[in-house]
Amino acid sequence: SVEEGLSQLPRAKRSICFNLLEAALEGIVNDASKWKVLLSQSQSEKSSFCDLVPASVLEKMSSFGSLSASCLHGETDPRCLLQVLRLLNRTQQVMLPLFDSQHYSIGSHMKVEESHPGGKVAFPSVVIFDAVAPYYPVHFTPPKNDPHGITRDMLQNSLMSVLCERGAKYNHFNITEIDNAGGKESGEDETMITLSGRMFLERLDPPKTVMDYDPVSSGSNSEVEDKLDAVRDLSVLLLPSSSENTNPNIRRVTTAFLTELSSSLARVHEQSITSATGSPTTDDATGGLDAEDQISLASSIRQFSSTLAHWLEENGPSSFGFGLNGGEKKAEMIDSSLWEAFVVDIIRRLSPTLGSAPQGLHGRASTAYLASLAAGGGLVTLNKVLQSCIPGFLGVLALLDENREDSTTSTQSSNAKNRDEEKMAAAMRGIAALISSCRVTLGRLERKYRGVKINPHPMLLYSSKIIQKISLALNSIAKHADDSQLSLAAVAALESILTTADLQALNEEDVNSMIKSFSTLASFILQTDDAVIKTSSSDEWKTACARALGALISNGFVDVNAEVSEECHHLCVYAESLLRQTLLSASSPPDVSFDSSCNRYDWIVLAGACSNGPLFVSRRIVFDLCSRIIKDLQMNPFKDDSINFFPLTALSYLVRNGGMNVSISFHEKDGRQSFSFAIIDELCKSVKRKSSANGVTTGERDMQIPIGMSQLKLPLSEAGDWEEANTVIRRAYLILPHLLHAYERTPAISSCKTLIDSIGQVIPPLSEWDEVKLSVCLPLLASILNCSDHVWSKLEASSIDGLKSMTPYLAQFCMSPDHKPYARSSASSCLFSTIFHASNDEEQCDDDEYAIVHQLLDNNVFPALEEAVESLKADVSDLACKETSGFVSASSFSRVEDILNFMSVLGSAAECKGGPYARVGDAIAKFLVELTCTGMAKFSSNREAIELISFTKDGKENPLMNLSAHISILSASAFGNMLSVQNGGPFWRQRITHKTLPTILKALQEQSQSQYPPALGTLAIICHMLCCLPVSVLGGSHVRQFVPTLVAGLVYYSKNTSVVVESEMLSSKASGLLSIVITSLAKMLSNSPDDLTKFMEIIIPSLSLLCASIISNEYIPIQVLVLQCLELATKHPHARNTAQREKEQVVAVLSALVDHPSSIIRHTAVQVRNVWYSTL
C-alpha cells in the first residue's frame, strides 16, 4: 500500500512525494481557471462550472483526497507533518468548491466507490478527519538549536486549518435539507465542521459515563487549561475573525450540534463556577491559582456563547431581529432555527431554576450565563431572556409582600426569614444583572445605528413591577443603615433600572416610589454628622447608596431645554434638589475629624453623576465647586488656615474618578475665560487688587484725600511687596497640588496655549508679581506637557513656537537662585519636554551648530558656569587666606551646583531626543565626567577649558574635610542625574557609558597606584553608574573594576564616621555620597553577589563598624540601608564561612540597636538579627 511504501522512504524522499501531490493540486487550479475562461466566452449562461464537472472526475478527486489523507498515517517528522497538513488544507481549498451539494455530497462517511442515492459523489471529509484527529491537540517541543524553526504554534495552526476547512469557499451547503433528511441518523451531518466541533466539545466536556474514555489531552496541561484551549478552538471554528464579518462554518452545522454545544457550555460554566467557589483562595496558593483559572474559564465560556448568539442573530433573515439588520437582504443568511437551537433551548432549560431557587449554585450560574447571553446577543436574544427570566424573579420577590404581612404577627421563624432573604437577594441581584445586560445591548445598538432609540423599550413591561419591589425592600431601612444582602441587592437594582429604563414612561406611582427610596438612601449619605463613616461594616452599604444617588443625578438631572413628561418632571426636580444638597455637603468639612483613609460618600455621589451623566451635569457640578473655590479665595486672601480646602479636594477627586467630562468642563471657556484661569487669576492677585475698588483701598474709600506739600510721603519700600508676594506664593503652593490632577488630563490641552501666552508675557520676571504668576503657571504647564506623548501631537504650531522662543528665558530662570525651587524645577521640566518633543527645522541640517541645545549652552550655560566657578574660586581663596574653619558662601556653591544640574537636564533631553542632538548629549556627559575625575574639562574646541577644582595632597589624604573634594561631587551628581532619566529608549545610556568609561577607568587606575582614600568625585560616579545601569550595559569586567573602589569607599567611611558629621559644616554632599555607596553595595549583593565574593571579609566588618558608629538620628535612612546590606550578606552563596566568623560581632552590634530610639531601627535590627541567627 501507499502507507507502507511511504513509511520505508527517508524523510527527504517523502517530502518529494508530497511536493508531487501539491503540484497536482496546482494543475487542477490552472485547469479550472482555463475552463472558467472558456465558459465565460460561450453563449450558455445556464450552466455553472460545477454543473459541468463529470462525476468520474469528482470520483478521481475524491480518491486523490483519500490518498493525500493516507499519507499522514504514522507521520512523526515535524517537517513532513507540517507539509502534509498544508497539503490537506490546500486540497480542501481546491476541491471542496467543486462538490456542489445539489449533485454531490460534502461530508459522507461512505467509501469512494459507493454512490449516494441520486448519483451523489462524496468528498472524503471523514477520511481526512480520521487522519488528522489523532494529532489533536499538538504536543510538540522543538529541540534546542533547531535549525528548521518549526514550532508548536505552526503545527497547531496548520492542524486547525484542516479541521476548520480554512479557505475552502463553498456556498451551496443547505443545512436545512440535512436536518429534514434526518440529521445524524442519515449520516448527512458528518462534515468536517461537525466532526471537529464534537471533538472540541469532547475536550471541553468529557463524557462521564464511558469508563474507558481516553482524554484528548496528553496530561501535560491541567484540566482547566485543556478546557480553555477547547473554548479557543471552538471560537476559531465557529466565530468570525477580526478581519471577517462572518464565518461560513456557522452555516455548515446542524441544529442538533448547536443544541449539544449550548448544553455543554452551560454545564461546564456551572462546573467552573462551582469549582471556583469551593476552591481555597487564602491558605493554599495552588488552590487560589486554580480558582482564578476556573473563573477565567467561566468568563471565556460566557464570552464565546454570547458572541456566537450575537452572530447567529445578526446574520439571520431580514425579518429576524425586528428589522434591525437593515433594509437589504443579505446574500447568505443563517436559518433562524440555528439561533433557536443555541439560544431558546438553553433559556427554556435554565429559566425555571431562577423562579424556584436562584440563591443556589445552579441558580447563580444560570443567572450569570443568561445575563451574558442577553448582554452579548442581539435584541431578540435580550427580549427572549427578559421574557423568560424576569417573571420568575418577580415571583420570588413576592415574598416581600408575604413578609410584610407576617411582620405584624411574627409567625415566621428567624431561619425561614433568613432563607427567604437570601432567596430574595439572589432574585434582586439577578434582576440587576439582566437590567445591566439590557443597558449594554441597547448602548451597542444605539452606537451601531447612530443614535436610533429602540421602541418599545425592552424593560417597558417590567419597570413598574421592579420599582415597586425595590421600594418594598428599602422601606424597612428608613431610620438605620442596613448592610444586609437584600438591601445591597435592592440598591444595586435601583441603580441599574435608573440608568436603563425609559424614565419618560414611568407613571406617578413609580416616580413617588423612587423618590421615597432615594430619600431613604440620601439620609445615610448627606447628613452632616455622618458624612464620613469609618466602620468597615457599613462601607459597602454606603458606597452602594452613593452610586445609586449618583445614577439619579446623572439621569434625572436634565437640560433646561429638554421636554419631559409631568411624572418625570417631579423626578427631575428631586434630582436637582439632591444635587444642590450633595454639592453643599461635598464642599463642607465633616463634623468628625477627617482622615485620608475615610471615604467621602458625597464625593462618590458626584463622581458617579459626572462619569455616567451627560456633559451638562459635569458642567453644573464643576461650576458650583469652582465658584465656591473662587469665592473662598476672595474672602480669605492670606489666611492659610482659614482656606476651605474641601471644594478643592472634591474637585481633585472628581477629576481622578469622575471621567473625562470633569476635565472638559474645567478647561472649557465660559464667556471670557475658563474656570481654570479664573482660579489662576485669584491665586496670583495681590492684596491691594483683592481689597481695592477703583484704586482706593477699603480703609480709605470714604476718606478725604489729603492735599498739600506737607502731605508728601516717601514711596513704600519694596520689602513689603516681596513679603506679600511670598505669602501669595506660599498659599498658592498649598492649593496647586489639588489642581495639578486637572492639568494631567488630555482636555487640559485647550488651556495650554493660554498658559504659554501668560508665561511668555512675564518671563523673565520684572516684578514680584511676575514671579508670582510664574510660580503658579509653570507647574501647571509642566503637568500638561508631561501628561502623555499624545499632547504634543495635538498642540497648535503657534504654541510650540511659543515654547521654543521661551527656551533661553526658561534656562535663565532655571539657573537663577533668586526664584522659588518648585518653579525652577517646573521650568526645567518644561524645557526638557520642549527639547524632547518639539521638532526643529535644524534637525534636517548636517551641521547641528544651530540646534537649540547648542544655543542654550553657548549663550546661557557656559557664560553662567564660568562666572559661577570664578566666584567659587574666589570664595575658596578667601577662606584659605583666613585659615579658619568654615565654609564658603552658600550662594556660590549652590550656583555652581544649579548650573551643572541644569546642564545634565539639557544632556539627558538631547540624549533622549536622539539624532544630531545625541552628539551634544555625549559631549555634556564627557564634560561632566572629565570635570569630576580630573578637575578640568573642555566642552569643545572653540571654548576654553573650565577648571573646577585642583587636587592637593591634603585634599587627597582627607577628602571628607576638603572643600575641593566636596565640589567634585557636584559634577558627579549631575552625571548621575543624566543616567537616572527613564525616557528615550534603551540605547543612549549604553552609548554614553561607552564614551565615558575610558576617562573613568583611567582615573581608577591612577588611584589604585596611590595610598590615598578614593576620590569622592570618582567614587560618586561609579556608584551612580552601578545604581542606574544594569550589568549588561556596564559589562561584567567593568563592574569588577569598579568593585575595589566601592569597597575602599565603604572602608573609608566606616573608619571616619565622626569626620562625616564634621564635614556637614562644609556641605551635605559627603553624607549623601555615603547613602549612594550603601545603595550600590545593596544592589550588587542582590543582583551580582559573585563579583563581591573575595571582598566579603572586608565588607561585613565594615558594615558592622558603620552600623555601630552611626548614632545620630539624622542618619536613620543610611542605617536602615546598612542593616539591609547585613541581611543580604547572609544570603551570599560563597560567603557563609566569612559570615560565621563575623557572626558574634555582628549579632552584638545588632543587639545593641534593639534599644535604639527609632522604632524603624529597632524593628529592622530585630529582623536582621533573626536572619543571622536562623541562617548561620
Short mmCIF file of C-alpha atoms in Angstrom, two decimals, residues 30-315:
data_model
loop_
_atom_site.label_atom_id
_atom_site.label_comp_id
_atom_site.label_asym_id
_atom_site.label_seq_id
_atom_site.Cartn_x
_atom_site.Cartn_y
_atom_site.Cartn_z
CA ASN A 30 -4.82 26.04 -13.55
CA ASP A 31 -7.19 23.78 -15.50
CA ALA A 32 -10.20 25.12 -13.60
CA SER A 33 -9.23 28.73 -14.34
CA LYS A 34 -8.90 27.92 -18.08
CA TRP A 35 -12.23 26.14 -18.06
CA LYS A 36 -13.94 29.14 -16.46
CA VAL A 37 -12.49 31.38 -19.16
CA LEU A 38 -13.95 29.13 -21.87
CA LEU A 39 -17.33 29.13 -20.14
CA SER A 40 -17.35 32.90 -19.97
CA GLN A 41 -16.75 33.09 -23.71
CA SER A 42 -19.55 30.66 -24.55
CA GLN A 43 -23.18 31.66 -25.05
CA SER A 44 -24.52 29.32 -22.41
CA GLU A 45 -25.38 31.17 -19.20
CA LYS A 46 -27.50 28.49 -17.54
CA SER A 47 -24.74 26.08 -16.66
CA SER A 48 -22.19 26.79 -13.93
CA PHE A 49 -18.71 25.45 -13.78
CA CYS A 50 -19.58 22.95 -11.02
CA ASP A 51 -22.51 21.57 -13.05
CA LEU A 52 -20.18 20.67 -15.92
CA VAL A 53 -17.68 18.70 -13.86
CA PRO A 54 -18.24 14.99 -14.66
CA ALA A 55 -18.92 12.58 -11.85
CA SER A 56 -15.96 10.46 -12.90
CA VAL A 57 -13.62 13.42 -12.39
CA LEU A 58 -15.06 14.06 -8.97
CA GLU A 59 -14.60 10.41 -8.07
CA LYS A 60 -10.92 10.74 -9.02
CA MET A 61 -10.67 13.90 -6.94
CA SER A 62 -12.25 12.08 -4.00
CA SER A 63 -9.71 9.30 -4.42
CA PHE A 64 -6.94 11.90 -4.52
CA GLY A 65 -8.17 13.38 -1.24
CA SER A 66 -8.22 9.95 0.39
CA LEU A 67 -4.72 9.26 -0.90
CA SER A 68 -3.44 12.56 0.50
CA ALA A 69 -5.04 11.80 3.87
CA SER A 70 -3.44 8.34 3.97
CA CYS A 71 -0.01 9.96 3.69
CA LEU A 72 -0.47 11.33 7.20
CA HIS A 73 -0.84 7.98 8.93
CA GLY A 74 2.09 7.37 11.24
CA GLU A 75 3.98 10.52 10.23
CA THR A 76 6.17 11.76 13.08
CA ASP A 77 8.69 14.05 11.46
CA PRO A 78 7.57 17.64 12.18
CA ARG A 79 8.72 18.89 8.78
CA CYS A 80 6.76 16.28 6.84
CA LEU A 81 3.82 16.60 9.21
CA LEU A 82 3.64 20.33 8.57
CA GLN A 83 3.91 19.73 4.81
CA VAL A 84 1.09 17.15 4.73
CA LEU A 85 -1.23 19.28 6.87
CA ARG A 86 -0.77 22.19 4.48
CA LEU A 87 -1.33 19.79 1.58
CA LEU A 88 -4.65 18.62 3.06
CA ASN A 89 -5.83 22.19 3.65
CA ARG A 90 -4.91 23.06 0.07
CA THR A 91 -6.87 20.03 -1.07
CA GLN A 92 -9.92 21.35 0.75
CA GLN A 93 -9.49 24.82 -0.75
CA VAL A 94 -9.21 23.48 -4.31
CA MET A 95 -11.65 20.57 -4.39
CA LEU A 96 -14.43 21.34 -1.93
CA PRO A 97 -15.97 24.13 -4.09
CA LEU A 98 -16.36 21.60 -6.93
CA PHE A 99 -18.60 19.29 -4.85
CA ASP A 100 -21.94 21.08 -5.23
CA SER A 101 -24.37 19.84 -2.60
CA GLN A 102 -27.18 19.77 -5.15
CA HIS A 103 -25.48 16.94 -7.01
CA TYR A 104 -22.69 15.70 -4.76
CA SER A 105 -22.00 15.19 -1.10
CA ILE A 106 -19.65 17.27 1.02
CA GLY A 107 -19.29 15.09 4.05
CA SER A 108 -20.36 11.48 3.55
CA HIS A 109 -18.81 8.74 5.58
CA MET A 110 -19.30 6.29 2.70
CA LYS A 111 -16.44 4.93 0.67
CA VAL A 112 -15.49 6.49 -2.63
CA GLU A 113 -16.67 3.67 -4.80
CA GLU A 114 -20.13 3.72 -3.24
CA SER A 115 -22.72 6.19 -4.52
CA HIS A 116 -25.40 8.10 -2.71
CA PRO A 117 -28.97 7.97 -3.91
CA GLY A 118 -29.34 10.34 -6.75
CA GLY A 119 -25.82 9.91 -8.06
CA LYS A 120 -24.01 11.95 -5.43
CA VAL A 121 -20.24 11.67 -5.06
CA ALA A 122 -18.70 12.07 -1.62
CA PHE A 123 -15.74 14.28 -0.77
CA PRO A 124 -13.66 12.36 1.80
CA SER A 125 -14.05 14.78 4.71
CA VAL A 126 -14.44 11.91 7.16
CA VAL A 127 -11.31 10.21 5.84
CA ILE A 128 -9.33 13.41 6.22
CA PHE A 129 -10.70 13.96 9.71
CA ASP A 130 -9.77 10.42 10.76
CA ALA A 131 -6.23 11.08 9.53
CA VAL A 132 -5.69 14.41 11.34
CA ALA A 133 -7.71 13.81 14.53
CA PRO A 134 -5.01 11.75 16.30
CA TYR A 135 -2.69 14.76 16.16
CA TYR A 136 -5.12 16.99 18.09
CA PRO A 137 -4.06 18.72 20.25
CA VAL A 138 -0.48 19.19 19.16
CA HIS A 139 2.13 18.40 21.83
CA PHE A 140 5.47 19.35 20.40
CA THR A 141 8.52 20.93 21.95
CA PRO A 142 11.17 21.93 19.40
CA PRO A 143 14.67 20.71 20.21
CA LYS A 144 17.35 23.14 21.26
CA ASN A 145 19.12 24.96 18.44
CA ASP A 146 16.56 23.68 15.95
CA PRO A 147 17.70 24.96 12.51
CA HIS A 148 14.30 24.35 10.90
CA GLY A 149 12.35 26.78 13.08
CA ILE A 150 9.21 24.63 13.37
CA THR A 151 7.20 25.49 16.47
CA ARG A 152 4.14 24.07 18.17
CA ASP A 153 2.09 27.08 17.06
CA MET A 154 2.94 26.41 13.41
CA LEU A 155 1.79 22.80 13.68
CA GLN A 156 -1.31 23.76 15.67
CA ASN A 157 -2.32 26.44 13.15
CA SER A 158 -1.87 24.05 10.23
CA LEU A 159 -3.92 21.38 12.02
CA MET A 160 -6.68 23.89 12.80
CA SER A 161 -6.69 25.00 9.16
CA VAL A 162 -7.61 21.44 8.14
CA LEU A 163 -10.16 20.94 10.93
CA CYS A 164 -11.82 24.29 10.16
CA GLU A 165 -11.55 23.95 6.37
CA ARG A 166 -9.87 27.33 6.33
CA GLY A 167 -10.01 29.00 2.94
CA ALA A 168 -12.48 26.49 1.44
CA LYS A 169 -15.21 28.59 -0.15
CA TYR A 170 -18.32 26.58 -0.97
CA ASN A 171 -21.72 28.17 -0.52
CA HIS A 172 -24.22 25.53 -1.63
CA PHE A 173 -24.41 23.52 1.55
CA ASN A 174 -28.03 23.52 2.72
CA ILE A 175 -28.19 22.80 6.43
CA THR A 176 -31.98 22.72 6.43
CA GLU A 177 -32.05 19.84 3.97
CA ILE A 178 -29.77 17.86 6.27
CA ASP A 179 -31.99 18.44 9.28
CA ASN A 180 -35.07 17.48 7.27
CA ALA A 181 -33.33 14.38 5.97
CA GLY A 182 -32.89 13.01 9.43
CA GLY A 183 -29.77 14.66 10.77
CA LYS A 184 -27.21 12.40 12.29
CA GLU A 185 -29.22 9.25 11.76
CA SER A 186 -28.87 9.51 7.99
CA GLY A 187 -25.16 10.34 8.20
CA GLU A 188 -25.57 13.61 6.32
CA ASP A 189 -24.16 15.76 9.16
CA GLU A 190 -20.81 14.01 9.17
CA THR A 191 -18.95 17.03 7.85
CA MET A 192 -15.52 18.20 8.85
CA ILE A 193 -17.03 21.10 10.85
CA THR A 194 -19.39 18.96 12.93
CA LEU A 195 -16.77 16.29 13.49
CA SER A 196 -14.21 18.88 14.60
CA GLY A 197 -16.77 20.64 16.75
CA ARG A 198 -17.68 17.43 18.57
CA MET A 199 -14.00 16.64 19.11
CA PHE A 200 -13.50 20.07 20.66
CA LEU A 201 -16.63 19.53 22.77
CA GLU A 202 -15.25 16.20 23.96
CA ARG A 203 -12.18 18.04 25.19
CA LEU A 204 -14.31 20.74 26.84
CA ASP A 205 -16.89 18.42 28.39
CA PRO A 206 -15.56 14.84 28.58
CA PRO A 207 -18.23 12.13 28.84
CA LYS A 208 -18.70 10.84 32.34
CA THR A 209 -20.46 7.55 31.55
CA VAL A 210 -17.80 5.95 29.34
CA MET A 211 -15.36 4.14 31.62
CA ASP A 212 -12.61 3.65 29.05
CA TYR A 213 -12.66 7.27 27.86
CA ASP A 214 -9.23 8.42 26.75
CA PRO A 215 -8.95 12.22 27.15
CA VAL A 216 -7.85 14.23 24.16
CA SER A 217 -5.12 15.92 26.19
CA SER A 218 -1.96 14.01 26.93
CA GLY A 219 -1.95 15.26 30.50
CA SER A 220 0.80 17.83 30.12
CA ASN A 221 -1.75 20.61 30.67
CA SER A 222 -4.14 20.92 33.56
CA GLU A 223 -7.80 20.15 33.06
CA VAL A 224 -8.75 23.81 33.16
CA GLU A 225 -6.09 24.72 30.58
CA ASP A 226 -7.41 21.97 28.29
CA LYS A 227 -10.90 23.38 28.55
CA LEU A 228 -9.68 26.89 27.89
CA ASP A 229 -7.89 25.64 24.77
CA ALA A 230 -11.08 23.87 23.70
CA VAL A 231 -13.08 27.10 24.02
CA ARG A 232 -10.47 28.93 21.94
CA ASP A 233 -10.60 26.21 19.29
CA LEU A 234 -14.39 26.39 19.16
CA SER A 235 -14.07 30.15 18.69
CA VAL A 236 -11.71 29.63 15.78
CA LEU A 237 -14.07 27.05 14.27
CA LEU A 238 -17.35 28.95 14.52
CA LEU A 239 -16.71 32.65 15.15
CA PRO A 240 -15.51 35.13 12.53
CA SER A 241 -12.03 36.54 12.82
CA SER A 242 -11.39 40.23 13.40
CA SER A 243 -10.96 40.78 9.64
CA GLU A 244 -14.19 38.97 8.66
CA ASN A 245 -17.84 39.80 9.14
CA THR A 246 -18.98 36.20 9.36
CA ASN A 247 -17.64 32.68 9.45
CA PRO A 248 -19.03 30.35 6.75
CA ASN A 249 -18.65 27.39 9.11
CA ILE A 250 -21.61 28.60 11.12
CA ARG A 251 -23.80 27.63 8.14
CA ARG A 252 -22.25 24.16 8.00
CA VAL A 253 -23.51 22.85 11.34
CA THR A 254 -26.83 21.34 12.34
CA THR A 255 -29.34 22.39 14.95
CA ALA A 256 -28.62 19.18 16.86
CA PHE A 257 -24.96 20.13 17.13
CA LEU A 258 -25.76 23.65 18.33
CA THR A 259 -28.18 22.29 20.94
CA GLU A 260 -25.49 19.94 22.19
CA LEU A 261 -22.94 22.77 22.15
CA SER A 262 -25.19 25.10 24.13
CA SER A 263 -25.90 22.45 26.77
CA SER A 264 -22.22 21.59 27.16
CA LEU A 265 -21.22 25.22 27.52
CA ALA A 266 -23.82 25.84 30.24
CA ARG A 267 -22.82 22.66 32.06
CA VAL A 268 -19.08 23.40 32.03
CA HIS A 269 -19.79 27.01 33.00
CA GLU A 270 -21.68 25.85 36.08
CA GLN A 271 -18.95 23.35 36.96
CA SER A 272 -16.26 26.02 36.75
CA ILE A 273 -18.21 28.41 38.97
CA THR A 274 -18.81 25.62 41.48
CA SER A 275 -15.11 24.73 41.49
CA ALA A 276 -14.08 28.37 41.85
CA THR A 277 -16.45 28.85 44.77
CA GLY A 278 -15.24 25.74 46.54
CA SER A 279 -11.52 26.22 45.83
CA PRO A 280 -9.35 27.61 48.64
CA THR A 281 -8.11 31.10 47.93
CA THR A 282 -6.19 32.15 51.02
CA ASP A 283 -4.08 29.45 52.60
CA ASP A 284 -3.37 27.26 49.59
CA ALA A 285 -1.57 29.13 46.82
CA THR A 286 -2.26 26.35 44.32
CA GLY A 287 -5.92 26.37 45.17
CA GLY A 288 -6.04 30.10 44.68
CA LEU A 289 -4.48 29.79 41.24
CA ASP A 290 -6.95 27.01 40.35
CA ALA A 291 -9.83 29.27 41.42
CA GLU A 292 -8.52 32.03 39.18
CA ASP A 293 -8.28 29.56 36.28
CA GLN A 294 -11.83 28.40 36.87
CA ILE A 295 -13.06 31.99 36.86
CA SER A 296 -11.15 32.61 33.64
CA LEU A 297 -12.75 29.51 32.10
CA ALA A 298 -16.25 30.66 33.06
CA SER A 299 -15.57 34.11 31.62
CA SER A 300 -14.27 32.59 28.36
CA ILE A 301 -17.37 30.43 28.02
CA ARG A 302 -19.69 33.39 28.58
CA GLN A 303 -17.77 35.45 26.05
CA PHE A 304 -17.88 32.69 23.43
CA SER A 305 -21.56 31.85 23.90
CA SER A 306 -22.72 35.47 23.82
CA THR A 307 -20.64 36.21 20.73
CA LEU A 308 -21.97 33.15 18.92
CA ALA A 309 -25.54 34.08 19.84
CA HIS A 310 -24.90 37.57 18.51
CA TRP A 311 -23.65 36.32 15.14
CA LEU A 312 -26.46 33.79 14.79
CA GLU A 313 -28.99 36.55 15.31
CA GLU A 314 -27.10 39.22 13.38
CA ASN A 315 -26.85 37.10 10.24
#
